[in-house]
XYZ file of N, CA, C and O in Angstrom:
764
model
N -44.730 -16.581 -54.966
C -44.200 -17.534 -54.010
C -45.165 -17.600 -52.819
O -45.746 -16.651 -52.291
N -45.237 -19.174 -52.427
C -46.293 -18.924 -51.333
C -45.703 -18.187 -49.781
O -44.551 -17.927 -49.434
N -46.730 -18.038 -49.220
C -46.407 -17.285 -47.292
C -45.101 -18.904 -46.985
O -44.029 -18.745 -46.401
N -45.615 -20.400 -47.581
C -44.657 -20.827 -46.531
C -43.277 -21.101 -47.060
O -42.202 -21.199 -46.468
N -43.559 -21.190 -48.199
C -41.956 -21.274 -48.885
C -41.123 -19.961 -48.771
O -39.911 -19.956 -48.986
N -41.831 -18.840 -48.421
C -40.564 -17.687 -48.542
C -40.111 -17.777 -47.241
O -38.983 -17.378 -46.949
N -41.141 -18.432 -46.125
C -40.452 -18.493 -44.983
C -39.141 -19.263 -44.267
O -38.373 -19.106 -43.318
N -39.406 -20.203 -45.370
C -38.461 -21.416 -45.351
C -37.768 -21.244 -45.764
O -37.928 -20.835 -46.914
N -35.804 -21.437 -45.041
C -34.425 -20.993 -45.243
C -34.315 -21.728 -46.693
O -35.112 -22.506 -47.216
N -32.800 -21.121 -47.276
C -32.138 -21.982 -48.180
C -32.522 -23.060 -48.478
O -33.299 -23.210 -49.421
N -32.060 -24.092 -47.733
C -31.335 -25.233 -47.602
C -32.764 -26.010 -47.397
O -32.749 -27.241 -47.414
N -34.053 -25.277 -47.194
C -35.429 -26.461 -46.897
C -35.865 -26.098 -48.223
O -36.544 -26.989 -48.733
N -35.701 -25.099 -48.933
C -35.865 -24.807 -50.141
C -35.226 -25.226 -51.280
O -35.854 -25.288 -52.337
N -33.986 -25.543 -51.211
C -33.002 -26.417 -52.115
C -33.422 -28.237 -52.136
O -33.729 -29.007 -53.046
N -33.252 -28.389 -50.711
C -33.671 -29.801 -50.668
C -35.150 -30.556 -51.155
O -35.467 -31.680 -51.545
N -35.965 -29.051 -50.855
C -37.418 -29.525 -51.787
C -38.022 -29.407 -52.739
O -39.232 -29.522 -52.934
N -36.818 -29.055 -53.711
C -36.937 -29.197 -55.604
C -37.637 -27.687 -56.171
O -38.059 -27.472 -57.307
N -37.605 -26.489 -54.703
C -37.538 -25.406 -55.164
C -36.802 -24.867 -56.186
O -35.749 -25.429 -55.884
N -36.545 -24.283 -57.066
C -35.987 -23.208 -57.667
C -35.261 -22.443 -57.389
O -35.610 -21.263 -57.405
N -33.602 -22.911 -56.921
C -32.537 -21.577 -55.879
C -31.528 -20.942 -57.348
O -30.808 -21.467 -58.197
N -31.854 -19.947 -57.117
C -31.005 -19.188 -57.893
C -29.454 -18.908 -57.377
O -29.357 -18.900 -56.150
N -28.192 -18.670 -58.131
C -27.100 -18.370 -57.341
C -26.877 -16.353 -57.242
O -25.855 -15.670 -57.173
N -28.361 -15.971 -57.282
C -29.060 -14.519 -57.296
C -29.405 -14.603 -55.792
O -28.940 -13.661 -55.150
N -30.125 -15.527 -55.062
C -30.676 -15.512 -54.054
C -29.680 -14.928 -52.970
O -28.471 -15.129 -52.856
N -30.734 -13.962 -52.028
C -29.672 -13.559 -51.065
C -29.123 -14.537 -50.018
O -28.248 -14.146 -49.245
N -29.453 -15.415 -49.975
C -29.647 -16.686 -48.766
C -28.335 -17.396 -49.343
O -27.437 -17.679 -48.549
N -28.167 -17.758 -51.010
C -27.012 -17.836 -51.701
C -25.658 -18.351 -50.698
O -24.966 -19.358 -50.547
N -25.740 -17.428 -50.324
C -23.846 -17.408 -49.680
C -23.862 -18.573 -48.849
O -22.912 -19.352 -48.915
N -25.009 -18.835 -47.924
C -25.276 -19.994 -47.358
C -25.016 -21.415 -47.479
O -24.545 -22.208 -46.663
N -25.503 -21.602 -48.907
C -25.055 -22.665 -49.600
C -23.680 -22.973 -49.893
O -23.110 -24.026 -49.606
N -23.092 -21.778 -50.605
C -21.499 -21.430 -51.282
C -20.990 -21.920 -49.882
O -20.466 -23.033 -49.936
N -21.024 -21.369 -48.699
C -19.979 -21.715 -47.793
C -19.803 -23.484 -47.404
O -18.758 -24.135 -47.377
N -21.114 -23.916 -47.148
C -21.603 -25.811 -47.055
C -20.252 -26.089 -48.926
O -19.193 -26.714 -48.980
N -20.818 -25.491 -49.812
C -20.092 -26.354 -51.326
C -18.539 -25.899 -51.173
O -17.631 -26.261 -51.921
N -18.418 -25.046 -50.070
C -16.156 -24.894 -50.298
C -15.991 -25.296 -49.256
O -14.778 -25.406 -49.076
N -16.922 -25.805 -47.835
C -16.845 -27.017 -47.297
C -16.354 -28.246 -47.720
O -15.291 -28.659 -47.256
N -17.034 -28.941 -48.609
C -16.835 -29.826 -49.574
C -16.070 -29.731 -50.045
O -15.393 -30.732 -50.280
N -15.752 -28.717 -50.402
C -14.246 -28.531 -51.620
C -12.904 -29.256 -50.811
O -12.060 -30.063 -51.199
N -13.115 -28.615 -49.592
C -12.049 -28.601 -49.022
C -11.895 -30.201 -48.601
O -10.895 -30.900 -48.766
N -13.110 -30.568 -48.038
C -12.913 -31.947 -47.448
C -12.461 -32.759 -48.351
O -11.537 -33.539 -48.119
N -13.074 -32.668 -49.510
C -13.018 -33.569 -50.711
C -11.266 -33.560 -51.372
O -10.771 -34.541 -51.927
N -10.617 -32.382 -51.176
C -9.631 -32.140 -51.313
C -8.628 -32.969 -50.665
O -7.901 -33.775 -51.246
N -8.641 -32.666 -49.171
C -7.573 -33.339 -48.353
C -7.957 -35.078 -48.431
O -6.957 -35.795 -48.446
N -9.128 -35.700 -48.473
C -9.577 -37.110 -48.489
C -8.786 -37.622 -50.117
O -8.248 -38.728 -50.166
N -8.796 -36.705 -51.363
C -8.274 -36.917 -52.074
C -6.658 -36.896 -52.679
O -6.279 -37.504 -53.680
N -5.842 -36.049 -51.812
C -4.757 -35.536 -52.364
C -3.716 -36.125 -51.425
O -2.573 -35.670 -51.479
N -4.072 -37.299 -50.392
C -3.137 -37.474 -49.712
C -3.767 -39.622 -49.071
O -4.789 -40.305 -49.131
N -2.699 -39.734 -48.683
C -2.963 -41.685 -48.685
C -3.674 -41.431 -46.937
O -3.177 -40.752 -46.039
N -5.054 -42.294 -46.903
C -5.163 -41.800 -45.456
C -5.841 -43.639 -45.289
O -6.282 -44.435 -46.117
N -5.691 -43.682 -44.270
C -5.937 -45.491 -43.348
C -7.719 -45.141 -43.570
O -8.421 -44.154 -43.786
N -7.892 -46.580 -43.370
C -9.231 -46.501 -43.456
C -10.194 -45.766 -42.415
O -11.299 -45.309 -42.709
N -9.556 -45.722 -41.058
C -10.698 -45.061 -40.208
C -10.015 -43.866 -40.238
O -9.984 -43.530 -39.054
N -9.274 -42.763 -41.086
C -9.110 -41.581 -41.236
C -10.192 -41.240 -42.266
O -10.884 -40.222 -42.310
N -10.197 -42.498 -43.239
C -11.378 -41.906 -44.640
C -12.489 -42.192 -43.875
O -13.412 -41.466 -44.246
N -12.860 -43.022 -42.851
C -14.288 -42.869 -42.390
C -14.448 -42.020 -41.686
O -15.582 -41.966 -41.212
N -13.344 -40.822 -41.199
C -13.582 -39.605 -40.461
C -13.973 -38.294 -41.011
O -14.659 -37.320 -40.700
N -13.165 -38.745 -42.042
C -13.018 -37.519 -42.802
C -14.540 -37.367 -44.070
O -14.792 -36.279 -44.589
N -15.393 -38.658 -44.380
C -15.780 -38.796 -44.760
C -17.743 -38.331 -44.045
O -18.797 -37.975 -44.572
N -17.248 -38.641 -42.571
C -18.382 -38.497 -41.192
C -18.262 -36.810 -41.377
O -19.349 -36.239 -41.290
N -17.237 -36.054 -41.588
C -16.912 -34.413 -41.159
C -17.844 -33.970 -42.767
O -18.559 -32.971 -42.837
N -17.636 -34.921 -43.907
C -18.124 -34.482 -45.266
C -19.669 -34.476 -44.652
O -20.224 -33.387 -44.513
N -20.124 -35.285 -44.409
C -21.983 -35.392 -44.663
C -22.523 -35.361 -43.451
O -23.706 -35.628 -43.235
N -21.252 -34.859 -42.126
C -22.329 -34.023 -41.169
C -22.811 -35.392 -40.137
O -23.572 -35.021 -39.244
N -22.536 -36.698 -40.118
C -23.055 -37.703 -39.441
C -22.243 -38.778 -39.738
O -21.924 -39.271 -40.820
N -21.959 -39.064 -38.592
C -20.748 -40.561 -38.615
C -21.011 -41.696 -39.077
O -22.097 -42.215 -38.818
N -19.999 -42.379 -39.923
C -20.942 -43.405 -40.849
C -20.396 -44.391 -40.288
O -19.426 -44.332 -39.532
N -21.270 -45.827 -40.786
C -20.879 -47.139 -39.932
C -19.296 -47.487 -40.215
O -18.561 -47.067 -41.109
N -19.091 -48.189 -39.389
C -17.729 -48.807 -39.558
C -17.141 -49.731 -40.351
O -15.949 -49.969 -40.544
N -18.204 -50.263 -40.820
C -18.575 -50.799 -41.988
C -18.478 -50.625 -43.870
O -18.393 -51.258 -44.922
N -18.565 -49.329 -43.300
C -18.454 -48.225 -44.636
C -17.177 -48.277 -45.395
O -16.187 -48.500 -44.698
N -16.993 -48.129 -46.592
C -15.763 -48.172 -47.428
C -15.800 -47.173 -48.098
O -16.982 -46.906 -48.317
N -15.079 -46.397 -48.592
C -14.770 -45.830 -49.774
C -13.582 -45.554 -50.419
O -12.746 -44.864 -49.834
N -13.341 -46.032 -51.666
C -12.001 -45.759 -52.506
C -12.010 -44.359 -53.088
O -12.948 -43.904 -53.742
N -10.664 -43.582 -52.738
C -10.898 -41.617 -53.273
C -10.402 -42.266 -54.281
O -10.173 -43.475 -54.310
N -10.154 -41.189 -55.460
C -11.198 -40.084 -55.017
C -12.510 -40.082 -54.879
O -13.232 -40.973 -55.327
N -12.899 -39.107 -54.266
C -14.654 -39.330 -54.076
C -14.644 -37.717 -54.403
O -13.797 -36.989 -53.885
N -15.670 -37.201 -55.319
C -16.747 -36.212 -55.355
C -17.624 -35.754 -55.206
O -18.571 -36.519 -55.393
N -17.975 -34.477 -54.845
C -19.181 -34.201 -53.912
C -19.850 -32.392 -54.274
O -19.044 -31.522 -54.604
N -20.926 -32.165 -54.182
C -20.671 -30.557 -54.679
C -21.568 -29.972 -53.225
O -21.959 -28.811 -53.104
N -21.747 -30.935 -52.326
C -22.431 -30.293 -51.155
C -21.796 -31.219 -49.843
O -21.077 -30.716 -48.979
N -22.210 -32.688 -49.867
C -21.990 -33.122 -48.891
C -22.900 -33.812 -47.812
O -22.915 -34.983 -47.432
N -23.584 -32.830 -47.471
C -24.775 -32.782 -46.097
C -25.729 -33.244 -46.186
O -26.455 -33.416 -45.207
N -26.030 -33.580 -47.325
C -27.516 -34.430 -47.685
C -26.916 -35.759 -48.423
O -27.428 -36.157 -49.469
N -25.893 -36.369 -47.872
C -25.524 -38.075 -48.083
C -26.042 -38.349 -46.874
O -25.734 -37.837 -45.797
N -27.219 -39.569 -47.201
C -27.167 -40.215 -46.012
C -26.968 -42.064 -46.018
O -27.994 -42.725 -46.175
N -25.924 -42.632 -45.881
C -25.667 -43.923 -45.446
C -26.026 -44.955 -44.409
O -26.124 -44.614 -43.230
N -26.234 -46.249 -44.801
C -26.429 -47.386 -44.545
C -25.293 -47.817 -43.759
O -24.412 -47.099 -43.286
N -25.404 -48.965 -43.683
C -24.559 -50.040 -43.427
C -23.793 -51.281 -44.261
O -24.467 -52.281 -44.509
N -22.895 -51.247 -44.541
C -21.937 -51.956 -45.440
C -22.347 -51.439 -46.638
O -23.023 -52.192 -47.339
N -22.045 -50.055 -47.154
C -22.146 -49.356 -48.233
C -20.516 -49.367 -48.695
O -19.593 -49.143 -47.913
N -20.370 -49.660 -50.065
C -18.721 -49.624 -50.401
C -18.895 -48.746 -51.758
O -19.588 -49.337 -52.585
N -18.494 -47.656 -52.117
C -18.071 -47.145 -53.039
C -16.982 -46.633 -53.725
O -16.285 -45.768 -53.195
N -16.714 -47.109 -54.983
C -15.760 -47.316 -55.017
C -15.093 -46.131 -55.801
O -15.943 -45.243 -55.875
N -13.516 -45.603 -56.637
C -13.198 -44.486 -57.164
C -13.416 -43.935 -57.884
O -13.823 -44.558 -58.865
N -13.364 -42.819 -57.991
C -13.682 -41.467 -58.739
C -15.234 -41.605 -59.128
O -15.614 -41.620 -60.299
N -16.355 -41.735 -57.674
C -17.465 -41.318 -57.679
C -18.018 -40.030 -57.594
O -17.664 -39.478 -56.553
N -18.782 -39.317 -58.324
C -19.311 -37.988 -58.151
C -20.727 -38.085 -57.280
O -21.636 -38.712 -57.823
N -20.917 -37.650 -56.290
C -22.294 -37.358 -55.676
C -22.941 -35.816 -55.828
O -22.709 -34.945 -54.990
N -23.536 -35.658 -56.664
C -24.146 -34.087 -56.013
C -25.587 -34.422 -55.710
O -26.524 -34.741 -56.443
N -25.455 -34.219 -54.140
C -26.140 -34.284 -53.192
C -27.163 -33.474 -52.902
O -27.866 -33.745 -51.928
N -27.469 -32.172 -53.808
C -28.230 -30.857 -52.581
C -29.369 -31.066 -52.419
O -30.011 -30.514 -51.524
N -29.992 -32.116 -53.454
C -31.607 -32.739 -53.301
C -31.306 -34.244 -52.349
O -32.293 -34.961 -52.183
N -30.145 -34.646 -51.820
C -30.383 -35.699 -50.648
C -30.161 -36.718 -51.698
O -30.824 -36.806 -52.732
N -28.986 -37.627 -51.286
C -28.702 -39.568 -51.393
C -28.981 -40.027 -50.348
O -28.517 -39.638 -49.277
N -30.098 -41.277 -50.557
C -29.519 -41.842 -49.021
C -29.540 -43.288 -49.837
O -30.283 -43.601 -50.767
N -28.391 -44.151 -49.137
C -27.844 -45.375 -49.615
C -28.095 -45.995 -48.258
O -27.731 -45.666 -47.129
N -29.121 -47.392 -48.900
C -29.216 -48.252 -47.842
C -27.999 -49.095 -47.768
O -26.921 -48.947 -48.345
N -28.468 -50.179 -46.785
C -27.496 -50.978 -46.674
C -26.626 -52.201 -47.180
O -27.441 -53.061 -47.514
N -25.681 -52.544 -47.332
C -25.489 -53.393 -48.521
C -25.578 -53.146 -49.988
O -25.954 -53.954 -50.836
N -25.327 -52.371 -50.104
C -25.119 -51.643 -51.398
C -23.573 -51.227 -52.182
O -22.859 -50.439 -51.561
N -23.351 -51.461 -52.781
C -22.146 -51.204 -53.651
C -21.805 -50.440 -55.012
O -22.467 -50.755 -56.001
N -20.966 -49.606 -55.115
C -21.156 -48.662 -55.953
C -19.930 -48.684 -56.646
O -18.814 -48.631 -56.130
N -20.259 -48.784 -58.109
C -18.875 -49.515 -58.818
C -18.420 -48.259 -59.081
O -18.987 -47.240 -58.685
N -17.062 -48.292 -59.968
C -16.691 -46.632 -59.925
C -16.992 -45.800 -60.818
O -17.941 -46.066 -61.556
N -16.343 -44.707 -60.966
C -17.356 -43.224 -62.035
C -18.756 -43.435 -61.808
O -19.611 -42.981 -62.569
N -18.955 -43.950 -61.027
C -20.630 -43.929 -60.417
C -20.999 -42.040 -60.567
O -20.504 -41.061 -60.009
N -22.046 -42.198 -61.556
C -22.596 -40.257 -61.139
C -24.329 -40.299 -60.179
O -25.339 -40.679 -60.772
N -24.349 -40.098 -59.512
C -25.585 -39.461 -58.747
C -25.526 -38.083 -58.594
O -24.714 -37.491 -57.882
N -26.809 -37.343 -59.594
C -26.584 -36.117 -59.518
C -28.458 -36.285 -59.196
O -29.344 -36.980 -59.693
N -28.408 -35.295 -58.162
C -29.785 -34.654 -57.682
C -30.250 -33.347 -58.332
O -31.373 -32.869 -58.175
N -29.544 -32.966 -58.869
C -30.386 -31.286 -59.121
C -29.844 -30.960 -60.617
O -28.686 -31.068 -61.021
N -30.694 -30.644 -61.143
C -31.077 -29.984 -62.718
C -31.371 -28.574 -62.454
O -31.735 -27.999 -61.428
N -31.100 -28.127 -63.740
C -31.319 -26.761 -64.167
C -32.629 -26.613 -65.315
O -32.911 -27.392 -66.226
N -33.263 -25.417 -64.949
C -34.316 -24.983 -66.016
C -33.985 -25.357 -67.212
O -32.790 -25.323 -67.506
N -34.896 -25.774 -68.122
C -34.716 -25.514 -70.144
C -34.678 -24.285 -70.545
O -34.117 -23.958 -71.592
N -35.332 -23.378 -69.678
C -35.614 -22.005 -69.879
C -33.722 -21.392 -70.050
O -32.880 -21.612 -69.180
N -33.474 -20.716 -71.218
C -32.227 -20.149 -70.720
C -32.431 -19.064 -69.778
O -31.490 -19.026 -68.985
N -33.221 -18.250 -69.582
C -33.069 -17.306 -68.672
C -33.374 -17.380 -67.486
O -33.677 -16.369 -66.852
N -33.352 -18.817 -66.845
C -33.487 -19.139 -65.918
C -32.209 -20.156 -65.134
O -32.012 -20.478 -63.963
N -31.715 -20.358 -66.035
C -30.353 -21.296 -65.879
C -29.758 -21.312 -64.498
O -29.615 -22.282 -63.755
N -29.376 -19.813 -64.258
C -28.783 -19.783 -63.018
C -29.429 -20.331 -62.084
O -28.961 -20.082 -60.973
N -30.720 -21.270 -62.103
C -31.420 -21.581 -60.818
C -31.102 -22.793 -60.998
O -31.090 -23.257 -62.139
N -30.824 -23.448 -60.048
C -30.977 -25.224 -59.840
C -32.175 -25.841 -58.862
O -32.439 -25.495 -57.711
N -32.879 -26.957 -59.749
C -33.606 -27.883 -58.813
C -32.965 -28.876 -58.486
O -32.244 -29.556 -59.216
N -33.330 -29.113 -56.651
C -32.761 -30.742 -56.553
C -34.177 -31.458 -56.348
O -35.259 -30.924 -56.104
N -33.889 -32.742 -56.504
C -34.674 -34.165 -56.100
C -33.862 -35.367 -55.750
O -32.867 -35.814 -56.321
N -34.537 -35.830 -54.613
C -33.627 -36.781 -53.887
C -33.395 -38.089 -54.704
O -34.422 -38.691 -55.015
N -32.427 -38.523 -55.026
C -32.142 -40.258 -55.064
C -31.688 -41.037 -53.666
O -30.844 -40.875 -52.785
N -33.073 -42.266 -54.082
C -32.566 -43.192 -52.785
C -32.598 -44.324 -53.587
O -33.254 -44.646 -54.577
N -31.419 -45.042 -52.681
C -31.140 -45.972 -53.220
C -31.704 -47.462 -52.288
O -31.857 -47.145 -51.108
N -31.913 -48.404 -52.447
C -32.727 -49.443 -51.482
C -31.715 -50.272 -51.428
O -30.714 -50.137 -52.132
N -31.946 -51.576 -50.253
C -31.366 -52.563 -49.463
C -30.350 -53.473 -50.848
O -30.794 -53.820 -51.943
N -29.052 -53.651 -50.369
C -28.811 -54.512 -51.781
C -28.216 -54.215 -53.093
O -27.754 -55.032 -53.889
N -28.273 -53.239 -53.183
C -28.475 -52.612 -54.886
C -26.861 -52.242 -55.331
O -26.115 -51.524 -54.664
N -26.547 -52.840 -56.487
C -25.118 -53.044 -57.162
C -25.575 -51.642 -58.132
O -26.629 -51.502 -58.752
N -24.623 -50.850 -58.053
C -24.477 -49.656 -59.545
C -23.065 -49.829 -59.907
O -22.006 -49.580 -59.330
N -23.417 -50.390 -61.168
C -22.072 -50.551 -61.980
C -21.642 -49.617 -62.402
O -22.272 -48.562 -62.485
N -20.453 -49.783 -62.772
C -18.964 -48.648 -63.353
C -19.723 -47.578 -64.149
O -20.510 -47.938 -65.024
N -19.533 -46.341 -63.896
C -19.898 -44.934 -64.960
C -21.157 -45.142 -65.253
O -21.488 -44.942 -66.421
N -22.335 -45.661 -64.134
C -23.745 -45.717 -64.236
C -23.568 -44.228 -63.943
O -22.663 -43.581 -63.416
N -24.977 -43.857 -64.571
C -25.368 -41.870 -64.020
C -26.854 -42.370 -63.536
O -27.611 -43.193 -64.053
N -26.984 -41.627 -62.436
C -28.302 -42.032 -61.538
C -28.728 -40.234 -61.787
O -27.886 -39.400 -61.452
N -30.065 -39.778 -62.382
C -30.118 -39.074 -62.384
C -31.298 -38.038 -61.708
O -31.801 -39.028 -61.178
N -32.180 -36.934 -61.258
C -32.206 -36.750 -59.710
C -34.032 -37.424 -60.091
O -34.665 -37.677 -61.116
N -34.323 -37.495 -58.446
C -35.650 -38.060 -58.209
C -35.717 -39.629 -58.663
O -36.871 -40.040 -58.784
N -34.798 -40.474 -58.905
C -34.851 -42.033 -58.903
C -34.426 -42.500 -57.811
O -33.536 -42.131 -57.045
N -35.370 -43.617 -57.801
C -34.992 -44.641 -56.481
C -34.982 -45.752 -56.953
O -35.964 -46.144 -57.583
N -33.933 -46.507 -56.784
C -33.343 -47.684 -57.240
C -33.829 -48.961 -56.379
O -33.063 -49.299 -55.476
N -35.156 -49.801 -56.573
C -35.537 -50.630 -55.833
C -34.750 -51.585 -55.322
O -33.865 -52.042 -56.045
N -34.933 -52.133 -53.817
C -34.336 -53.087 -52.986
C -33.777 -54.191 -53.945
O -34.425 -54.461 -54.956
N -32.313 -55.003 -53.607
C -31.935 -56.191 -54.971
C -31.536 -55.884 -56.633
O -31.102 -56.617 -57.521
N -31.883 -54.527 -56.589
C -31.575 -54.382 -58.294
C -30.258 -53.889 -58.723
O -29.346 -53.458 -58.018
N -30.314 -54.029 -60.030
C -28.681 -54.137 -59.897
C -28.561 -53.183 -61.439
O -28.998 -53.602 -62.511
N -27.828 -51.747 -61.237
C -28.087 -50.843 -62.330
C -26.255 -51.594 -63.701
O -25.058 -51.751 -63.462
N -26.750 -51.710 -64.419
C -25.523 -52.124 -65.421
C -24.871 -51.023 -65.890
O -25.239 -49.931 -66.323
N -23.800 -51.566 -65.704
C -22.168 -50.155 -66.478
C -22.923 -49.433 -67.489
O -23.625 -49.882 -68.395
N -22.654 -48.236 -67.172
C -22.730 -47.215 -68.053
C -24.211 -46.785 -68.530
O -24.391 -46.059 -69.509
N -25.249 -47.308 -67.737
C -26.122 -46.831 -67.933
C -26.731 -45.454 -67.027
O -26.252 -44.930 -66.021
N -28.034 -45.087 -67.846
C -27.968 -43.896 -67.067
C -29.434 -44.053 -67.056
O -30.114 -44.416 -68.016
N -29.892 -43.717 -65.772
C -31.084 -44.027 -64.917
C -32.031 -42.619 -65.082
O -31.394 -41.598 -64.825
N -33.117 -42.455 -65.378
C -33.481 -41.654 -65.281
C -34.952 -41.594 -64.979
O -35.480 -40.497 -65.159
N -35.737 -42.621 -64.535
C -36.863 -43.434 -63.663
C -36.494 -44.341 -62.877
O -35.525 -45.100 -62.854
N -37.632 -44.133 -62.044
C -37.708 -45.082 -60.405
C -37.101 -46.586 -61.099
O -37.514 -46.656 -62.256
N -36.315 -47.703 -60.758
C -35.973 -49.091 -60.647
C -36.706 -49.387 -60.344
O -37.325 -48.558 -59.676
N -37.546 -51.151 -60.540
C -38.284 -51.827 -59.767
C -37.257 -52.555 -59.098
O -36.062 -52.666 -59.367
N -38.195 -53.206 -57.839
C -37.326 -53.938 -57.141
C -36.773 -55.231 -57.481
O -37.701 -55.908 -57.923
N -35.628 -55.928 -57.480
C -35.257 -57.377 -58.048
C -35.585 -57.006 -59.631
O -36.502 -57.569 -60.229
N -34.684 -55.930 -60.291
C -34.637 -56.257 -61.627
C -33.169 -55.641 -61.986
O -32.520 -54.935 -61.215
N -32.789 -56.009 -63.208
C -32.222 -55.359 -63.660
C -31.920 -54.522 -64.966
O -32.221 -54.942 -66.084
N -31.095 -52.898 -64.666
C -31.655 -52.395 -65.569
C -30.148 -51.661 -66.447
O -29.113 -51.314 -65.879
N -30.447 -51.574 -68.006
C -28.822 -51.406 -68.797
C -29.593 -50.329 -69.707
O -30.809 -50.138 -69.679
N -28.802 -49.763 -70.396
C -28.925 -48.881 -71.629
C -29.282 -47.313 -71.050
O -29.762 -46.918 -69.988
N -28.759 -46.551 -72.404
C -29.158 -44.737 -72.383
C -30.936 -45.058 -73.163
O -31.201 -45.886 -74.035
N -31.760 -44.224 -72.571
C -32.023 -44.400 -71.139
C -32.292 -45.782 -70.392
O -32.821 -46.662 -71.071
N -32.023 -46.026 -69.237
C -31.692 -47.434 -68.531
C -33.537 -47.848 -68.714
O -34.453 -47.027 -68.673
N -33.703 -49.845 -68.981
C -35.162 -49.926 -69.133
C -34.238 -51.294 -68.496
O -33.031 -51.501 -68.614
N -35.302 -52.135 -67.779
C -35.399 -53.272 -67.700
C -34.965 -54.329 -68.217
O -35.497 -54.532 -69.309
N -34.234 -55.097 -67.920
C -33.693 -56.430 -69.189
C -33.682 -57.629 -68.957
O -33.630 -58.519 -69.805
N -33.755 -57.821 -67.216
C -34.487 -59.155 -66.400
C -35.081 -58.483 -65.288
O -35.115 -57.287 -64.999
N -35.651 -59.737 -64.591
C -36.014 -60.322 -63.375
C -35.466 -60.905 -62.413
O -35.701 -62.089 -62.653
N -34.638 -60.841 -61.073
C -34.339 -61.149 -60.911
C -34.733 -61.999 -59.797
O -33.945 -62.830 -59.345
């Protein structure tokens, strides 16, 4: 390991597609931020709350107050929280999963149909390495429709205007103004 990565906490190490084991002593660090989540994700889900209670409760999830603008239909899922970062007139809609620990950030005007999965972080092929997770960030650009039970999967960025089709699952960068369908998601217009 190099002099600057061992110097660097958890959480600069998780977010930069390091290798965190749930061995690491730093560990607990994380665990406390993910039953954070648990909890938030819990009460936003298990009870009827007005819209500027879910945009509160939603500002307490990812650590920064989101526009007023913002929508979301619960349930919503999350396995961290703190590395969502939002736009303006972002609407997502129910029973979305985010795992966040490699960073979402959703521009503006964007809409997220439901069972939407964005997952940032993978695990080794290696079995004896399993217990470690990498993240990589997904960003998402200006515009961009993800249809029903799309899986966005980590290190894609979904270009400005494009529009991901139901049930596909993303697993390279989007170009911008296209759109993209199928396991694995490829191109199918221009838009």
């Amino acid at each position: 390991m190099s002099e600057k990565a061992f110097h660097n906490d958890i959480f600069e190490r998780d977010r930069s597609g390091e290798p965190v084991s749930i061995d690491d002593p730093e560990y607990p660090k994380l665990k406390e931020v993910i039953h954070r989540a648990v909890e938030l994700t819990t009460i936003l889900n298990t009870s009827v709350h007005n819209e500027d209670e879910i945009r509160s409760l939603f500002s307490e999830l990812i650590g920064s107050e989101v526009d007023e603008s913002f929508w979301v239909i619960p349930p919503f899922y999350t396995d961290f929280g703190r590395n969502i970062k939002l736009g303006k007139n972002v609407f997502i809609n129910h029973a979305c999963t985010f795992m966040d620990r490699g960073g979402i950030t959703i521009e503006d005007n964007t809409k997220i149909g439901p069972k939407v999965n964005l997952i940032t972080s993978n695990h080794p092929l290696d079995p004896a390495h399993r217990r470690e997770v990498m993240s990589t960030p997904i960003w998402i650009k200006k515009n961009v429709w993800i249809g029903a039970a799309a899986t966005i999967l980590p290190g894609v960025t979904i270009g400005e205007n494009s529009v991901v089709a139901a049930a596909a699952v993303v697993t390279q960068d989007v170009p911008p103004n296209t759109v993209v369908a199928g396991v694995p998601a490829k191109v199918i217009r221009t838009l």
